[in-house]
Structure formats: C-alpha cells, structure tokens
C-alpha cells in the first residue's frame, strides 16, 4: 500500500509518500480502506518530535512511523471475533489515541479496534466524516461527557464537564477544528455562546450559532467580557491565565492545551476551576455524534483538502495557521 511515513523528526519535508507494508489484522479489529484522513495538531507535534515538551517527556518511537489518527473509509476485512461490523460498512474513527506512533492513519489501509469504530454518518461524505473524530471528541469530552477513566498526568483530579444550559460560555479560537465544533455543542446544550476569532470568521461562527462575536485582532476579549460561567480556550498555553478575570466566582476555565498555565494560585483565590482532559478514542461516543451530524445539528467545516501524496503541503498549510475548520487528506475517490 502507499502511505506517508517519516524516518526522522523534522518539518513537513520529512513526510515521505512511499510503499509500506499492509497492516496485519489482529483480534478485535477491522481493516479499513481509507477514503480520507483528518489532520490534527498531534500529527505535527509527533512529526517534529514533540519539541514543545520537556526532553524527559518526549516519546521514543521506532522509525519509520506513519502519522495520523482520524479516518473515514470502508471495511475490507474483519477479524474472526468481530460481530458488530461487516465487509462494506462505511465507518469512521479516531484510531488508537492516545498511543504515540500507533495510529498510522496516513495510509491507504489501517486496522482499527472495533471499540474505537463507528458507522459513518450516512448524510456526510468521507471528507467531512474524517475531519470530525478528534476535534469533535475533544469538544464533547471537555463539554459534555468525558467517556473514559484515563487520568490526565497534568492534574490530580478528574475532569468534570459543567452544565451548559442557561450558562454563558466563551470559546477562544472558535474558528479552529475544536473551536467551531465546541461553539455548536455549547449552543446545542442551551448555552449563550461568545465566539472569539479574527474578524474574517464572524459570518461563519454566527451561522454555527454564536450569539456574540469578538474579533481579538481589534480588542482583547478579556477587556470586553466578565462574569462568564465557562471559558473553553482551544489555544491554551501560557496565555490562558488572562481569562481568569473574565469568569465569575465558581466559574470554570478549560484550556485544551494546559501546558504553561501559571495561574493556579489566582484561580484558587477566585474560586475558579481550571481543568483539562486528554481526549481518547471512543466508538460509542462517535456513534452518538454520528446521529447529530446526520441530523445537521453539528456541522464540520473544511478549511482545505489535499491528496495523500501532498501531505507535506497540508502540513505547510497547517503551519501557516488561521485555519477555518479542518484540513483533510483525500486517499481514494469519494
């Protein structure tokens, strides 16, 4: 089969389109002929060797490796013990996440544990289905239901979503992969939603349900809002502390990228919960979300598509930033 592999860490130039062995089917798995692959930040984090992490946290992986987690495609083989899926089923999944280097989705074929698999939404094409899993599961597990018991090594307590009905929720980075889906989920669950992004995204975000919009290029959001119930900061990092002053006592700050947060003492003094969750594969949640996608209650926005062979160009697009929705690799005719 053809796949995108890397033999060393580095920039987009290390992505090689080449022949790779067909994956071996194991117990409890299906083999999927991939039609499309969704790109996510962990793809480029792994590609560059997780340079943002302390050296002792960086994973050791055997080269060559195949990147990618999010797929949509058609089942071409099933293990003998698999009964819930059959040949020809159209499916989508986030494959083996969080297992560094084991997902192997940038390829024509991938094996998927059935516990991580769901039938593809029937009214959504493979491109949009492949764009959904990681971003949609991240938003869902932060805002609605964690759906797993894996601990987050960065905090001692489990992540607990907050009730959204009647609450005021700000989504920072609202036009990105997680952000544009979080806006829709929060609105679906009854929240008053404030979306933060650059001005060019305002029209889209209002279409997706945002009640208010803040163009951060004109005014920092922390200078405009206060007494919020929840901030979901899809960017996170060291700057997420600035949102503490926008929250009411008893509110919550959920940074999707919690590394670098330095406001722990301030949050405790203000009575604000700061919490994060590591997204994990979950076929049952994807089945539930497929219904919402089919009903049009959640819509996945596509920034751009590239053939699998042009994965380098897709990563270069990601590095330019200001993505609206998701970037997708197309693998076969859809």
PDB file of N, CA and C in Angstrom, residues 276-315:
ATOM      1  N   UNK A 276      -8.582  20.162  32.563  1.00  0.00           N
ATOM      2  CA  UNK A 276      -8.364  19.693  31.197  1.00  0.00           C
ATOM      3  C   UNK A 276      -8.548  18.182  31.158  1.00  0.00           C
ATOM      4  N   UNK A 277      -8.752  17.661  29.965  1.00  0.00           N
ATOM      5  CA  UNK A 277      -8.896  16.224  29.778  1.00  0.00           C
ATOM      6  C   UNK A 277      -8.090  15.824  28.552  1.00  0.00           C
ATOM      7  N   UNK A 278      -7.489  14.641  28.596  1.00  0.00           N
ATOM      8  CA  UNK A 278      -6.822  14.108  27.410  1.00  0.00           C
ATOM      9  C   UNK A 278      -7.840  13.342  26.590  1.00  0.00           C
ATOM     10  N   UNK A 279      -8.102  13.787  25.380  1.00  0.00           N
ATOM     11  CA  UNK A 279      -9.080  13.105  24.542  1.00  0.00           C
ATOM     12  C   UNK A 279      -8.635  11.668  24.272  1.00  0.00           C
ATOM     13  N   UNK A 280      -9.596  10.763  24.258  1.00  0.00           N
ATOM     14  CA  UNK A 280      -9.333   9.352  23.995  1.00  0.00           C
ATOM     15  C   UNK A 280     -10.331   8.815  22.974  1.00  0.00           C
ATOM     16  N   UNK A 281      -9.904   7.805  22.221  1.00  0.00           N
ATOM     17  CA  UNK A 281     -10.780   7.167  21.243  1.00  0.00           C
ATOM     18  C   UNK A 281     -12.004   6.593  21.932  1.00  0.00           C
ATOM     19  N   UNK A 282     -13.162   6.694  21.265  1.00  0.00           N
ATOM     20  CA  UNK A 282     -14.403   6.211  21.863  1.00  0.00           C
ATOM     21  C   UNK A 282     -15.435   5.993  20.766  1.00  0.00           C
ATOM     22  N   UNK A 283     -15.585   4.732  20.348  1.00  0.00           N
ATOM     23  CA  UNK A 283     -16.522   4.416  19.282  1.00  0.00           C
ATOM     24  C   UNK A 283     -17.962   4.685  19.649  1.00  0.00           C
ATOM     25  N   UNK A 284     -18.330   4.448  20.918  1.00  0.00           N
ATOM     26  CA  UNK A 284     -19.707   4.679  21.345  1.00  0.00           C
ATOM     27  C   UNK A 284     -20.068   6.159  21.234  1.00  0.00           C
ATOM     28  N   UNK A 285     -19.150   7.041  21.635  1.00  0.00           N
ATOM     29  CA  UNK A 285     -19.425   8.471  21.504  1.00  0.00           C
ATOM     30  C   UNK A 285     -19.508   8.884  20.037  1.00  0.00           C
ATOM     31  N   UNK A 286     -18.651   8.316  19.193  1.00  0.00           N
ATOM     32  CA  UNK A 286     -18.722   8.652  17.776  1.00  0.00           C
ATOM     33  C   UNK A 286     -20.042   8.196  17.166  1.00  0.00           C
ATOM     34  N   UNK A 287     -20.594   7.082  17.646  1.00  0.00           N
ATOM     35  CA  UNK A 287     -21.906   6.644  17.169  1.00  0.00           C
ATOM     36  C   UNK A 287     -22.978   7.654  17.549  1.00  0.00           C
ATOM     37  N   UNK A 288     -22.920   8.136  18.777  1.00  0.00           N
ATOM     38  CA  UNK A 288     -23.882   9.141  19.227  1.00  0.00           C
ATOM     39  C   UNK A 288     -23.730  10.430  18.427  1.00  0.00           C
ATOM     40  N   UNK A 289     -22.495  10.817  18.189  1.00  0.00           N
ATOM     41  CA  UNK A 289     -22.243  12.055  17.457  1.00  0.00           C
ATOM     42  C   UNK A 289     -22.605  11.927  15.982  1.00  0.00           C
ATOM     43  N   UNK A 290     -22.524  10.707  15.435  1.00  0.00           N
ATOM     44  CA  UNK A 290     -22.914  10.498  14.041  1.00  0.00           C
ATOM     45  C   UNK A 290     -24.377  10.889  13.825  1.00  0.00           C
ATOM     46  N   UNK A 291     -25.212  10.617  14.819  1.00  0.00           N
ATOM     47  CA  UNK A 291     -26.623  10.999  14.720  1.00  0.00           C
ATOM     48  C   UNK A 291     -26.766  12.518  14.625  1.00  0.00           C
ATOM     49  N   UNK A 292     -26.011  13.237  15.453  1.00  0.00           N
ATOM     50  CA  UNK A 292     -26.070  14.700  15.418  1.00  0.00           C
ATOM     51  C   UNK A 292     -25.554  15.245  14.087  1.00  0.00           C
ATOM     52  N   UNK A 293     -24.534  14.600  13.528  1.00  0.00           N
ATOM     53  CA  UNK A 293     -24.024  15.012  12.222  1.00  0.00           C
ATOM     54  C   UNK A 293     -25.050  14.744  11.133  1.00  0.00           C
ATOM     55  N   UNK A 294     -25.691  13.584  11.191  1.00  0.00           N
ATOM     56  CA  UNK A 294     -26.712  13.244  10.207  1.00  0.00           C
ATOM     57  C   UNK A 294     -27.898  14.190  10.266  1.00  0.00           C
ATOM     58  N   UNK A 295     -28.263  14.603  11.472  1.00  0.00           N
ATOM     59  CA  UNK A 295     -29.409  15.490  11.648  1.00  0.00           C
ATOM     60  C   UNK A 295     -29.082  16.948  11.350  1.00  0.00           C
ATOM     61  N   UNK A 296     -27.809  17.232  11.080  1.00  0.00           N
ATOM     62  CA  UNK A 296     -27.405  18.600  10.792  1.00  0.00           C
ATOM     63  C   UNK A 296     -27.314  19.480  12.019  1.00  0.00           C
ATOM     64  N   UNK A 297     -27.373  18.873  13.206  1.00  0.00           N
ATOM     65  CA  UNK A 297     -27.263  19.662  14.434  1.00  0.00           C
ATOM     66  C   UNK A 297     -25.834  20.067  14.719  1.00  0.00           C
ATOM     67  N   UNK A 298     -24.882  19.339  14.149  1.00  0.00           N
ATOM     68  CA  UNK A 298     -23.466  19.699  14.200  1.00  0.00           C
ATOM     69  C   UNK A 298     -22.928  19.621  12.772  1.00  0.00           C
ATOM     70  N   UNK A 299     -22.197  20.620  12.378  1.00  0.00           N
ATOM     71  CA  UNK A 299     -21.634  20.685  11.023  1.00  0.00           C
ATOM     72  C   UNK A 299     -20.126  20.820  11.094  1.00  0.00           C
ATOM     73  N   UNK A 300     -19.430  20.022  10.305  1.00  0.00           N
ATOM     74  CA  UNK A 300     -17.975  20.101  10.235  1.00  0.00           C
ATOM     75  C   UNK A 300     -17.582  20.988   9.057  1.00  0.00           C
ATOM     76  N   UNK A 301     -16.726  21.958   9.334  1.00  0.00           N
ATOM     77  CA  UNK A 301     -16.279  22.902   8.311  1.00  0.00           C
ATOM     78  C   UNK A 301     -14.908  22.460   7.787  1.00  0.00           C
ATOM     79  N   UNK A 302     -14.748  22.475   6.486  1.00  0.00           N
ATOM     80  CA  UNK A 302     -13.486  22.074   5.860  1.00  0.00           C
ATOM     81  C   UNK A 302     -12.709  23.309   5.426  1.00  0.00           C
ATOM     82  N   UNK A 303     -11.484  23.414   5.917  1.00  0.00           N
ATOM     83  CA  UNK A 303     -10.595  24.506   5.504  1.00  0.00           C
ATOM     84  C   UNK A 303     -10.033  24.244   4.116  1.00  0.00           C
ATOM     85  N   UNK A 304      -9.524  23.024   3.908  1.00  0.00           N
ATOM     86  CA  UNK A 304      -8.873  22.684   2.645  1.00  0.00           C
ATOM     87  C   UNK A 304      -8.663  21.181   2.577  1.00  0.00           C
ATOM     88  N   UNK A 305      -8.497  20.664   1.366  1.00  0.00           N
ATOM     89  CA  UNK A 305      -8.190  19.252   1.160  1.00  0.00           C
ATOM     90  C   UNK A 305      -6.956  19.111   0.277  1.00  0.00           C
ATOM     91  N   UNK A 306      -6.229  18.018   0.507  1.00  0.00           N
ATOM     92  CA  UNK A 306      -5.027  17.707  -0.271  1.00  0.00           C
ATOM     93  C   UNK A 306      -4.992  16.206  -0.524  1.00  0.00           C
ATOM     94  N   UNK A 307      -4.487  15.761  -1.677  1.00  0.00           N
ATOM     95  CA  UNK A 307      -4.281  14.326  -1.866  1.00  0.00           C
ATOM     96  C   UNK A 307      -3.273  13.806  -0.849  1.00  0.00           C
ATOM     97  N   UNK A 308      -3.386  12.526  -0.503  1.00  0.00           N
ATOM     98  CA  UNK A 308      -2.458  11.924   0.450  1.00  0.00           C
ATOM     99  C   UNK A 308      -1.007  12.182   0.049  1.00  0.00           C
ATOM    100  N   UNK A 309      -0.721  12.106  -1.232  1.00  0.00           N
ATOM    101  CA  UNK A 309       0.649  12.313  -1.703  1.00  0.00           C
ATOM    102  C   UNK A 309       1.173  13.712  -1.389  1.00  0.00           C
ATOM    103  N   UNK A 310       0.265  14.650  -1.157  1.00  0.00           N
ATOM    104  CA  UNK A 310       0.645  16.038  -0.872  1.00  0.00           C
ATOM    105  C   UNK A 310       0.544  16.363   0.613  1.00  0.00           C
ATOM    106  N   UNK A 311       0.794  15.382   1.460  1.00  0.00           N
ATOM    107  CA  UNK A 311       0.730  15.615   2.906  1.00  0.00           C
ATOM    108  C   UNK A 311       1.678  16.734   3.340  1.00  0.00           C
ATOM    109  N   UNK A 312       2.816  16.866   2.680  1.00  0.00           N
ATOM    110  CA  UNK A 312       3.735  17.964   3.016  1.00  0.00           C
ATOM    111  C   UNK A 312       3.026  19.313   2.864  1.00  0.00           C
ATOM    112  N   UNK A 313       2.316  19.486   1.742  1.00  0.00           N
ATOM    113  CA  UNK A 313       1.612  20.750   1.512  1.00  0.00           C
ATOM    114  C   UNK A 313       0.528  20.969   2.561  1.00  0.00           C
ATOM    115  N   UNK A 314      -0.125  19.892   2.982  1.00  0.00           N
ATOM    116  CA  UNK A 314      -1.158  20.006   4.015  1.00  0.00           C
ATOM    117  C   UNK A 314      -0.547  20.476   5.331  1.00  0.00           C
ATOM    118  N   UNK A 315       0.629  19.941   5.673  1.00  0.00           N
ATOM    119  CA  UNK A 315       1.290  20.355   6.910  1.00  0.00           C
ATOM    120  C   UNK A 315       1.804  21.787   6.798  1.00  0.00           C
TER     121      UNK A 315
END
